mmCIF file of C-alpha atoms and ligand atoms in Angstrom:
data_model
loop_
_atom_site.group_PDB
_atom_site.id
_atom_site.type_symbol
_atom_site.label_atom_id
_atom_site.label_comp_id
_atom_site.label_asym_id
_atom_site.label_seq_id
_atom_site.Cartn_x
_atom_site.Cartn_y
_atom_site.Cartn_z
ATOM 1 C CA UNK A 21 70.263 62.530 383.118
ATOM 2 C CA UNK A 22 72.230 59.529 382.236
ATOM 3 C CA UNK A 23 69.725 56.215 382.265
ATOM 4 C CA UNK A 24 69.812 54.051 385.603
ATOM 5 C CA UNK A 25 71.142 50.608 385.215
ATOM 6 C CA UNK A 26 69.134 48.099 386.291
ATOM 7 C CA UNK A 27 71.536 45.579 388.116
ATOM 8 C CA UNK A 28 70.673 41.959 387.585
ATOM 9 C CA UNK A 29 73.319 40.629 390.259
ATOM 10 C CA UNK A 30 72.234 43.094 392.619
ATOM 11 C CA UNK A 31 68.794 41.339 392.276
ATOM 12 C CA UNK A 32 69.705 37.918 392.432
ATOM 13 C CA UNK A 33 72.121 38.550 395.371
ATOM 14 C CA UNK A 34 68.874 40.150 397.537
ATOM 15 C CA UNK A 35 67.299 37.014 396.150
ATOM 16 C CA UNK A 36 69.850 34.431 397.309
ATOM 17 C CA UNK A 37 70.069 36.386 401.124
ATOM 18 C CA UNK A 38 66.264 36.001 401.339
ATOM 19 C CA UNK A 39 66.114 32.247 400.361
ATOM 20 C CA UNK A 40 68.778 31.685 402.618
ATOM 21 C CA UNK A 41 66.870 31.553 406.325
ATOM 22 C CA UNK A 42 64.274 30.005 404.365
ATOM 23 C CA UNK A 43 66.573 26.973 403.355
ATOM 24 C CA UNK A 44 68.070 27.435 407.013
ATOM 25 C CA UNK A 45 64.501 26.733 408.642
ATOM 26 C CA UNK A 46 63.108 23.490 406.672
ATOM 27 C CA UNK A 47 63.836 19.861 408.278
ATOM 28 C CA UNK A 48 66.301 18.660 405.257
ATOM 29 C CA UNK A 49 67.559 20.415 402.706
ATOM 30 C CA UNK A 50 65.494 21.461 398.837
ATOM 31 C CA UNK A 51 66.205 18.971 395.994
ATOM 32 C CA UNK A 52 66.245 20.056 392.472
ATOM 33 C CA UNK A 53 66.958 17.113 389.948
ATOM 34 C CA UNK A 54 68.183 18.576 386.045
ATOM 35 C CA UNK A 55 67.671 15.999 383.841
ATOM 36 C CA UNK A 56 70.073 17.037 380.437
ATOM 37 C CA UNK A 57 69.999 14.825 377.403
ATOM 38 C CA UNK A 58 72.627 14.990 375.038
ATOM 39 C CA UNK A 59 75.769 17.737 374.815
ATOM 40 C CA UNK A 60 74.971 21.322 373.551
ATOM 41 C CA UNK A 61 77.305 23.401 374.934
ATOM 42 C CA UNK A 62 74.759 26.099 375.696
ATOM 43 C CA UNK A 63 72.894 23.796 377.550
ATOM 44 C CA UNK A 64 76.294 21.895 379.780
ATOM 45 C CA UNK A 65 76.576 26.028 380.616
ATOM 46 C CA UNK A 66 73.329 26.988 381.781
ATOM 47 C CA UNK A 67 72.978 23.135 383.686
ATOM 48 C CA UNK A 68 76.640 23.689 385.121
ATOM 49 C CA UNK A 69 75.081 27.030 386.653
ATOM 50 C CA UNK A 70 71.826 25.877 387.792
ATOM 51 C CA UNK A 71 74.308 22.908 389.759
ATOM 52 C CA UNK A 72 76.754 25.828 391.348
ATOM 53 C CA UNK A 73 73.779 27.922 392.347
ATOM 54 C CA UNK A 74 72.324 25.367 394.146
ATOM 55 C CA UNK A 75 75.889 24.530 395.724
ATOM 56 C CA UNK A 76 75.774 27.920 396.936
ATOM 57 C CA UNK A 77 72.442 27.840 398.196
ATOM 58 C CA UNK A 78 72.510 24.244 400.095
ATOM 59 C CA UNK A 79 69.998 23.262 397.812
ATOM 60 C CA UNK A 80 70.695 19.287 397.265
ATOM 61 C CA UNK A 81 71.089 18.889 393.011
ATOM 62 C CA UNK A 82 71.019 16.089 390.983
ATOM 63 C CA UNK A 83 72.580 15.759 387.378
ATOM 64 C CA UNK A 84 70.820 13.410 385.573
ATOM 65 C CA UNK A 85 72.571 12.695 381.746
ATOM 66 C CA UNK A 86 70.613 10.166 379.629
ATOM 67 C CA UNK A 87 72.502 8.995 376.219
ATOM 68 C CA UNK A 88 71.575 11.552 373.721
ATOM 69 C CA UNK A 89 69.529 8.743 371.750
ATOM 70 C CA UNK A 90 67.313 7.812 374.407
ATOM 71 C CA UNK A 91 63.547 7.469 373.078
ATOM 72 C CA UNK A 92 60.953 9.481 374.464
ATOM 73 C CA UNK A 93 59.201 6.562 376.340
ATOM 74 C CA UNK A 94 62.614 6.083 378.600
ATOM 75 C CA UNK A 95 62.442 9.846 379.337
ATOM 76 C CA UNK A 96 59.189 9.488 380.775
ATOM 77 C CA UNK A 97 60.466 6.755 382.788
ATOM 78 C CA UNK A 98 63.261 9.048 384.702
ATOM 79 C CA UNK A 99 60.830 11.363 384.710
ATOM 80 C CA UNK A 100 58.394 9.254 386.866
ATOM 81 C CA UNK A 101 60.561 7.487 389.092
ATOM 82 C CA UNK A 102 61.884 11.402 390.427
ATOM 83 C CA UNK A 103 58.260 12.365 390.515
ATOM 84 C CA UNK A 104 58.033 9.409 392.734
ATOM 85 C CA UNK A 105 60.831 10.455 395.131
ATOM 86 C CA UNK A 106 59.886 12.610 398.390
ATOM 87 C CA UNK A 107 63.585 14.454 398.195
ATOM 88 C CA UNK A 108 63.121 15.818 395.189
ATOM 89 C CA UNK A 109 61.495 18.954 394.766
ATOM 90 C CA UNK A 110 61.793 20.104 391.691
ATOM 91 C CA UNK A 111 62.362 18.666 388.507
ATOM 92 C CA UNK A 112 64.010 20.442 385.754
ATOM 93 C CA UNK A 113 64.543 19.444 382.068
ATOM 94 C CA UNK A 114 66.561 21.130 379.991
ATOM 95 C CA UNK A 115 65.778 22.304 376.675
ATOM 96 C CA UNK A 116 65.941 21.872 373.997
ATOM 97 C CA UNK A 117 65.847 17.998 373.863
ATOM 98 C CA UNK A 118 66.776 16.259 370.633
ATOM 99 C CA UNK A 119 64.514 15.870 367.676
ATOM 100 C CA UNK A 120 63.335 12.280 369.008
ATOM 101 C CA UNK A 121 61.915 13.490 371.881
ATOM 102 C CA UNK A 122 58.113 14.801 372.252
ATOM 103 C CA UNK A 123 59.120 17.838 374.413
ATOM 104 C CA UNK A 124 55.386 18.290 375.325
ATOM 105 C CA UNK A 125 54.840 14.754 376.323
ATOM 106 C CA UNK A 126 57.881 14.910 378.292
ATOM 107 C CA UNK A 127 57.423 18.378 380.156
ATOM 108 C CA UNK A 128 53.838 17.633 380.863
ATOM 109 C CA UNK A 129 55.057 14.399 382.540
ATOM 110 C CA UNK A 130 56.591 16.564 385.301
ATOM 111 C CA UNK A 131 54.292 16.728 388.489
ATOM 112 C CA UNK A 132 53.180 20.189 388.163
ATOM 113 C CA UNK A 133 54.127 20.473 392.021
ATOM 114 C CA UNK A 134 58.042 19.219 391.149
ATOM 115 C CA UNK A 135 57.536 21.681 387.817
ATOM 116 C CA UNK A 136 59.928 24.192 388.827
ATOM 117 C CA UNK A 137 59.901 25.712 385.330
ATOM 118 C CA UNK A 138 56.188 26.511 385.185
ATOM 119 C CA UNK A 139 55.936 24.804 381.895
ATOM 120 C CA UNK A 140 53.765 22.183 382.695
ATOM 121 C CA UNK A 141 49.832 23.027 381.030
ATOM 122 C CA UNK A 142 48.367 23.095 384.558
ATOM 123 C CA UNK A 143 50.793 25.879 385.597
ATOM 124 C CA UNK A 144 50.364 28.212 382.391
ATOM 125 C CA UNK A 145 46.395 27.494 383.251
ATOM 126 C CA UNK A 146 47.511 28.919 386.463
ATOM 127 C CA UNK A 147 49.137 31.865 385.498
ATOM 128 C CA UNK A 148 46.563 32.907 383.146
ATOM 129 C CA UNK A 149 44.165 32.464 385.885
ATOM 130 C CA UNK A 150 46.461 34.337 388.224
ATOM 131 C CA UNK A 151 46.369 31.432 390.683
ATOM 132 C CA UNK A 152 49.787 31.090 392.667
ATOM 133 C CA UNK A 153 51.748 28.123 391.283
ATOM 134 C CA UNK A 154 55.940 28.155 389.924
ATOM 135 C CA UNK A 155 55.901 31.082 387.372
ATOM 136 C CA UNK A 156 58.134 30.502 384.497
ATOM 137 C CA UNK A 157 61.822 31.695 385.782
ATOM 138 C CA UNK A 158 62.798 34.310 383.338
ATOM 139 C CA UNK A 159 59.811 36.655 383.584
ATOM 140 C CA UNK A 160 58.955 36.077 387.093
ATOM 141 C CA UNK A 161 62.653 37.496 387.324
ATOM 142 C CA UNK A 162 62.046 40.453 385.584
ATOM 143 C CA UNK A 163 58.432 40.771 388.073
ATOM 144 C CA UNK A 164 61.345 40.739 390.661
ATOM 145 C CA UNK A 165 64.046 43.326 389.049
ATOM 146 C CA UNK A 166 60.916 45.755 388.566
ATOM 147 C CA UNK A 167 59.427 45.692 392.431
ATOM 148 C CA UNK A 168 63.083 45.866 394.014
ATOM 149 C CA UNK A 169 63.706 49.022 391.640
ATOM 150 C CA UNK A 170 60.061 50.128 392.414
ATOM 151 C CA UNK A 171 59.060 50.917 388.939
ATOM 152 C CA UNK A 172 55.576 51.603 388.665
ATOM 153 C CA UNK A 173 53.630 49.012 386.642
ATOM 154 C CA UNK A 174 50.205 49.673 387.479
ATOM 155 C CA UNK A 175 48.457 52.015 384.506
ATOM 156 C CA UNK A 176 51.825 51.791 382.888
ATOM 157 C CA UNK A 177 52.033 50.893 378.635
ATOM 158 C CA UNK A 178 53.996 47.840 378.457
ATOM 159 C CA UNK A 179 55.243 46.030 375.200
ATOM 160 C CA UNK A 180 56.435 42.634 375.123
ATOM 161 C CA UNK A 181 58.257 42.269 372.096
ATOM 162 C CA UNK A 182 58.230 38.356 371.331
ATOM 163 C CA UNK A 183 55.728 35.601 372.026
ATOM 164 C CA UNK A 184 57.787 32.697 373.027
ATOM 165 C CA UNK A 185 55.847 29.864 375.682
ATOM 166 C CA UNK A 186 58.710 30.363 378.112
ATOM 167 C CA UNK A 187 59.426 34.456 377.892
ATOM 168 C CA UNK A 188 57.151 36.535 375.702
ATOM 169 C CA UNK A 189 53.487 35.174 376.836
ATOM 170 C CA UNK A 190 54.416 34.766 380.261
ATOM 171 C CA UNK A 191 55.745 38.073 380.914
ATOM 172 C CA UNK A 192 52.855 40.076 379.583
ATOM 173 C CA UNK A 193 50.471 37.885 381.491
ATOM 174 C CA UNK A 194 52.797 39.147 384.579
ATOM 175 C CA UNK A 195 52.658 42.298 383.201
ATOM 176 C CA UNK A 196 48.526 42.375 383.312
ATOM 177 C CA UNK A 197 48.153 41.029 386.278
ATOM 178 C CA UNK A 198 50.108 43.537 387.807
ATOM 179 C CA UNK A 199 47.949 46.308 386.139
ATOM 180 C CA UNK A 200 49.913 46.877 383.239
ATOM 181 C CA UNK A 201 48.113 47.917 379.916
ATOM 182 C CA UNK A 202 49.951 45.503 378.011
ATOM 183 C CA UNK A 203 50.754 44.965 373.720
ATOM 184 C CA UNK A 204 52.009 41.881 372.863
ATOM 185 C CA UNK A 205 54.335 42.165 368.763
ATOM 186 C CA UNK A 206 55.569 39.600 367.021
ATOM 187 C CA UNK A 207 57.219 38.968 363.567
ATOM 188 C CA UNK A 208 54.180 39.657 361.972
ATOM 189 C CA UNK A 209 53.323 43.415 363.722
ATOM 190 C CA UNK A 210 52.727 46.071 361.984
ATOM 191 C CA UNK A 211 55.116 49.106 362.294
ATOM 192 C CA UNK A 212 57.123 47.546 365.201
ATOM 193 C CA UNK A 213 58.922 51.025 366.467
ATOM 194 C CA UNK A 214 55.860 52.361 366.825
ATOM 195 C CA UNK A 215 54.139 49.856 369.003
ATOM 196 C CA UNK A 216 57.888 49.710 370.880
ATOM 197 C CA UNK A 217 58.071 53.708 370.979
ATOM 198 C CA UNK A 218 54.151 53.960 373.219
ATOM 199 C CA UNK A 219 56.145 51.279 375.973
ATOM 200 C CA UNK A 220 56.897 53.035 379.463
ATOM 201 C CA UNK A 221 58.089 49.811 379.940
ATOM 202 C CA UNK A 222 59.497 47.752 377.026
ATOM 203 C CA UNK A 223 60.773 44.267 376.762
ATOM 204 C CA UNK A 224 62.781 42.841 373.576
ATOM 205 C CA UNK A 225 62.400 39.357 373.543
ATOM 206 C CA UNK A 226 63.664 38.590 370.317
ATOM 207 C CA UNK A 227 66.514 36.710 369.674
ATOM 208 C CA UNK A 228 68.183 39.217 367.254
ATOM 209 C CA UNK A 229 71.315 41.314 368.470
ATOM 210 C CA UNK A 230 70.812 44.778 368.814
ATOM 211 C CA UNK A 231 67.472 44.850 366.896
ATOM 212 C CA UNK A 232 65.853 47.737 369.073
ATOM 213 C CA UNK A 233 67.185 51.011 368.520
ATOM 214 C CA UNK A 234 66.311 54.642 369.404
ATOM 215 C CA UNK A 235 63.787 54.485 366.905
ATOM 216 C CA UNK A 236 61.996 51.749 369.014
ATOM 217 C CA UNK A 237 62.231 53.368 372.040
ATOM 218 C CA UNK A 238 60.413 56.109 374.332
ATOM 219 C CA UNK A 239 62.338 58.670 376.009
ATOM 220 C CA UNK A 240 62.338 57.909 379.724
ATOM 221 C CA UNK A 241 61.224 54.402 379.515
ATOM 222 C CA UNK A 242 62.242 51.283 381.500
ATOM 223 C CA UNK A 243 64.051 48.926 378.912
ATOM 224 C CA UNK A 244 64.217 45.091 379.473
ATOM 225 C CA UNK A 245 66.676 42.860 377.291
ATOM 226 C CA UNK A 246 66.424 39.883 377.255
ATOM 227 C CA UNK A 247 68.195 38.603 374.364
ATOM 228 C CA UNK A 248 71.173 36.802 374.662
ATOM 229 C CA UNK A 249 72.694 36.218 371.165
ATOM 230 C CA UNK A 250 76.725 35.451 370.066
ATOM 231 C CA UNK A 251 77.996 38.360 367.695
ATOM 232 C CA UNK A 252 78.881 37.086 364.313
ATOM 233 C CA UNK A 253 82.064 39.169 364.210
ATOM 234 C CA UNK A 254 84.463 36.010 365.558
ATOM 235 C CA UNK A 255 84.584 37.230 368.855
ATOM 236 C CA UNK A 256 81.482 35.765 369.929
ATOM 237 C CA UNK A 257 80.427 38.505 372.423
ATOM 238 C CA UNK A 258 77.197 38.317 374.390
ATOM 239 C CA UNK A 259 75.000 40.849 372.813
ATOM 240 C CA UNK A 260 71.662 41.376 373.928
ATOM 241 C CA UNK A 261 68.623 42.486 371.733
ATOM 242 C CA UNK A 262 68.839 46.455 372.292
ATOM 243 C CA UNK A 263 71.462 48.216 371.270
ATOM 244 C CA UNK A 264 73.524 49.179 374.324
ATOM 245 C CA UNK A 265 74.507 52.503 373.047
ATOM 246 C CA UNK A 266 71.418 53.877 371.858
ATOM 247 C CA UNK A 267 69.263 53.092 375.030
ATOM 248 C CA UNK A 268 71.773 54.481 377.451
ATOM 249 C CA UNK A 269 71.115 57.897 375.517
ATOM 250 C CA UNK A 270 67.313 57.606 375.492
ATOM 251 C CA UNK A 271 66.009 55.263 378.243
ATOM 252 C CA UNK A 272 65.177 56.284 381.843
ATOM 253 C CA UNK A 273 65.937 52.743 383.252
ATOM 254 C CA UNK A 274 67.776 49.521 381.381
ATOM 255 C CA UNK A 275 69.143 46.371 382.235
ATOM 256 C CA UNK A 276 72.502 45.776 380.375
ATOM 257 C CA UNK A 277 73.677 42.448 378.796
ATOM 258 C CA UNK A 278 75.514 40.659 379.883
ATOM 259 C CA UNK A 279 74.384 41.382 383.932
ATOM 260 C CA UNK A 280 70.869 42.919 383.724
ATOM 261 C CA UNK A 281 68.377 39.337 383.099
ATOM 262 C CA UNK A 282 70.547 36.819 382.843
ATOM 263 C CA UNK A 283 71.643 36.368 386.419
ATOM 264 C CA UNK A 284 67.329 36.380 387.511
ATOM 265 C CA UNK A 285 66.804 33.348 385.904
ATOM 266 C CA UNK A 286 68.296 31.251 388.062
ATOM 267 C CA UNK A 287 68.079 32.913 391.123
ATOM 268 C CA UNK A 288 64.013 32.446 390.112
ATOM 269 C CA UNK A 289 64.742 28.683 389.566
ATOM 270 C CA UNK A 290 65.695 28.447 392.704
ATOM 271 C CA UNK A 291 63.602 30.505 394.324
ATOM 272 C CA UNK A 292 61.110 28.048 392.933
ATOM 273 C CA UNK A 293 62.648 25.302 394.035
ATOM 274 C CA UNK A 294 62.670 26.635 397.904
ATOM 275 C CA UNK A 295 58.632 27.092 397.291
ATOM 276 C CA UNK A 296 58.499 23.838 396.398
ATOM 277 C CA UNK A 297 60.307 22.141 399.441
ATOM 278 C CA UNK A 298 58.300 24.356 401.718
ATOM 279 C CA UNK A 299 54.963 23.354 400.134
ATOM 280 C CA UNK A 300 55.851 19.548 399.832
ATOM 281 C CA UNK A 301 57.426 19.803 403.974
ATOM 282 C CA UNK A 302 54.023 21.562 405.158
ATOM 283 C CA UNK A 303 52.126 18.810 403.613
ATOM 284 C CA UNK A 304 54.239 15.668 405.114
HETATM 285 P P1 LIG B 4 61.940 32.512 370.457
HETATM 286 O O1 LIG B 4 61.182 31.347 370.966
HETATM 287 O O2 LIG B 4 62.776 32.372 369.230
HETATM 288 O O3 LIG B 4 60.889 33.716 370.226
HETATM 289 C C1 LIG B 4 61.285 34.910 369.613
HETATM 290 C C2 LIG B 4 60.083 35.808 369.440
HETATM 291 O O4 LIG B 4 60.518 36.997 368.816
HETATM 292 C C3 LIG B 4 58.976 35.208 368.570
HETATM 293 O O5 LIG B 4 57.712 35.427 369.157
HETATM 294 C C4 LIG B 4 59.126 35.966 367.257
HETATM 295 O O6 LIG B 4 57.901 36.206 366.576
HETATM 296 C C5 LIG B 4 59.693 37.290 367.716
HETATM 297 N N1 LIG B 4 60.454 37.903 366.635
HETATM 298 C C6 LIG B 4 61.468 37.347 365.925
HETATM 299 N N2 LIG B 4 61.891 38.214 364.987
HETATM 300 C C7 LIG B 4 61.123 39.320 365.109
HETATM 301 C C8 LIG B 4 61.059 40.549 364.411
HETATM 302 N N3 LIG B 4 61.871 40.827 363.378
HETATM 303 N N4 LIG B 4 60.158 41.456 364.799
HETATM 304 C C9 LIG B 4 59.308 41.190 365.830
HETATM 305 N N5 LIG B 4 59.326 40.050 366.516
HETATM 306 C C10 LIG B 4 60.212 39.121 366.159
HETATM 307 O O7 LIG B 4 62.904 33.106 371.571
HETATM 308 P P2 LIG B 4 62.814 33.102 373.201
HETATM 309 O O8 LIG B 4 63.079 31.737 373.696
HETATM 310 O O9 LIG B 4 61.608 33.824 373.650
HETATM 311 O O10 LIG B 4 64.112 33.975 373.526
HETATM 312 C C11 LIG B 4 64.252 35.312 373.082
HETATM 313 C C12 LIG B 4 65.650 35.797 373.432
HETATM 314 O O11 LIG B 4 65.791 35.779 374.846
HETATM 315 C C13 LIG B 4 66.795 34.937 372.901
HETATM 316 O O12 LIG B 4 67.896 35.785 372.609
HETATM 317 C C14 LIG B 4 67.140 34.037 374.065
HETATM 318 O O13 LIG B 4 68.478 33.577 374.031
HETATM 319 C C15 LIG B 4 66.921 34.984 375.212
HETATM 320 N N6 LIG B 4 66.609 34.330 376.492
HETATM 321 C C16 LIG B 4 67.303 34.764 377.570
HETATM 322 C C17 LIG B 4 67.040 34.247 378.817
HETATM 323 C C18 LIG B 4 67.798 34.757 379.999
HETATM 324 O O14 LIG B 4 67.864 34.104 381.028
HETATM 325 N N7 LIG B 4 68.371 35.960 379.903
HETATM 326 C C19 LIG B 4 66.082 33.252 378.984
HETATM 327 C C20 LIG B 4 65.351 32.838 377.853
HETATM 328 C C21 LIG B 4 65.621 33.397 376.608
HETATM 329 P P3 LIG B 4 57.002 35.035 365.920
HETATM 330 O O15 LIG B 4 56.317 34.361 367.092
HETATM 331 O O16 LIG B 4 56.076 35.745 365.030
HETATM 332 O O17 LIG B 4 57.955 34.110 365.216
#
């Protein structure tokens, strides 16, 4: 039986419907503020997103562009005065911020209430704890793709392949808390296919295209990518960190790239940013 595809824009359109009524019911509308230093190009794309997906939503946005020089003690000004301002709901900053800046300083300057990113210390402390709070976007995503497909997590095997602050850790804590026996590999691991190959549900978090094949995976299993790497063969094609012929032969369940994570992230951003509003109304 050919493997399901897991469809990432079916998820984040069954996301978008249900924030919709949501948006509809609150007394003004959710306002996300993206603070981007500087020009990477990756970065202008993802922002430029984050800006039409709020457009979309009637989610009020707010492009903030500081010289790409500015010091890390005028960052934490912006990022006061919109922690100071009732309309804004959530605060993003986009990463990654130039050498001069102390990232930490700057993302743990965010209100953790406004921290729509779930970056801030106080919200991983929440997450490990399992305490509601913004979940970091990308993972909580993939939480999302799993439910509305109804794969079974509880007493599963998964592997989280990668340990990054903003996918790898946060994902397997997901993973646990929703019952999953869970391996966490890393650069470092040991015989890597083999850890990958005991996953029912496996997620490549690597940064390396097309790393994971058939050797790395389980027949049957539910296969997350969410790499998002530029071939090297001048065409500059979105490859993701499976290899997209190999798991369609072996895995029961896979999201494809581009089209399978991707599109999550942001519908989780603002998702986040609609839990925020509601939160910050109820309390006014
Ligand atoms: P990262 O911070 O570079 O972390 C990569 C992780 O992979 C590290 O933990 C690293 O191990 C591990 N790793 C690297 N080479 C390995 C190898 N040969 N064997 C085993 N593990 C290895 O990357 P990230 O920010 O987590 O992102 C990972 C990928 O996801 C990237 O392609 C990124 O573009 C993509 N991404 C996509 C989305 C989306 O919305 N779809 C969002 C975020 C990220 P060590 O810790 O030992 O170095």
């Amino acid at each position: 039986m050919p493997a399901r595809i897991l469809d990432g824009k079916w998820v984040r359109d069954q996301i978008f419907t249900s924030l919709k009524p949501r948006i509809g019911r609150l007394s003004r509308q959710p306002g996300l503020a993206v603070v981007l230093v500087g020009h990477d190009p990756g970065s202008e794309i993802y922002v430029r997103n984050k800006v039409k997906a709020c457009e979309e939503l009637g989610i009020y946005s707010e492009k903030i562009t500081p010289p790409p020089d500015i010091l890390t003690p005028d960052l934490l000004g912006i990022i006061e005065g919109l922690n100071e301002r009732p309309e804004i709901d959530g605060i993003l900053v986009q990463t990654p911020l130039p050498r001069q800046i102390d990232s930490r300083k700057v993302l743990a300057a965010i209100s953790p209430d406004k921290d729509v990113d779930g970056f801030h210390p106080l919200n991983v402390g929440n997450l490990v704890a399992n305490i509601p709070a913004s979940r970091a976007c990308t993972p909580a995503g993939i939480m999302e793709m799993l439910r509305r497909y109804e794969i079974p997590i509880a007493g599963k095997h998964a592997v989280v392949i990668g340990r990054s602050d903003i996918v790898g850790k946060p994902m397997a804590l997901l993973l646990l808390h929703a019952n999953a026996t869970v391996t966490i590999c890393h650069s470092k691991t040991a015989d890597l296919a083999a850890e990958a190959r005991r996953a029912d549900i496996l997620v490549a978090a690597i940064g390396r295209p097309e790393f994971i094949t058939k050797d790395f995976i389980k027949p049957g299993a539910t296969v997350i990518d969410v790499g998002m790497n530029r071939s090297s063969d001048g065409t500059r094609r979105l490859l993701g960190d499976v290899n997209a012929e190999h798991v369609k032969e072996i895995a029961g369940a896979y999201t494809p790239v581009p089209g399978g994570v991707g599109p999550l992230t942001i519908a989780m951003l603002m998702s986040n940013t609609v839990d925020a509003a509601e939160r910050h109304l109820c309390s006014t």
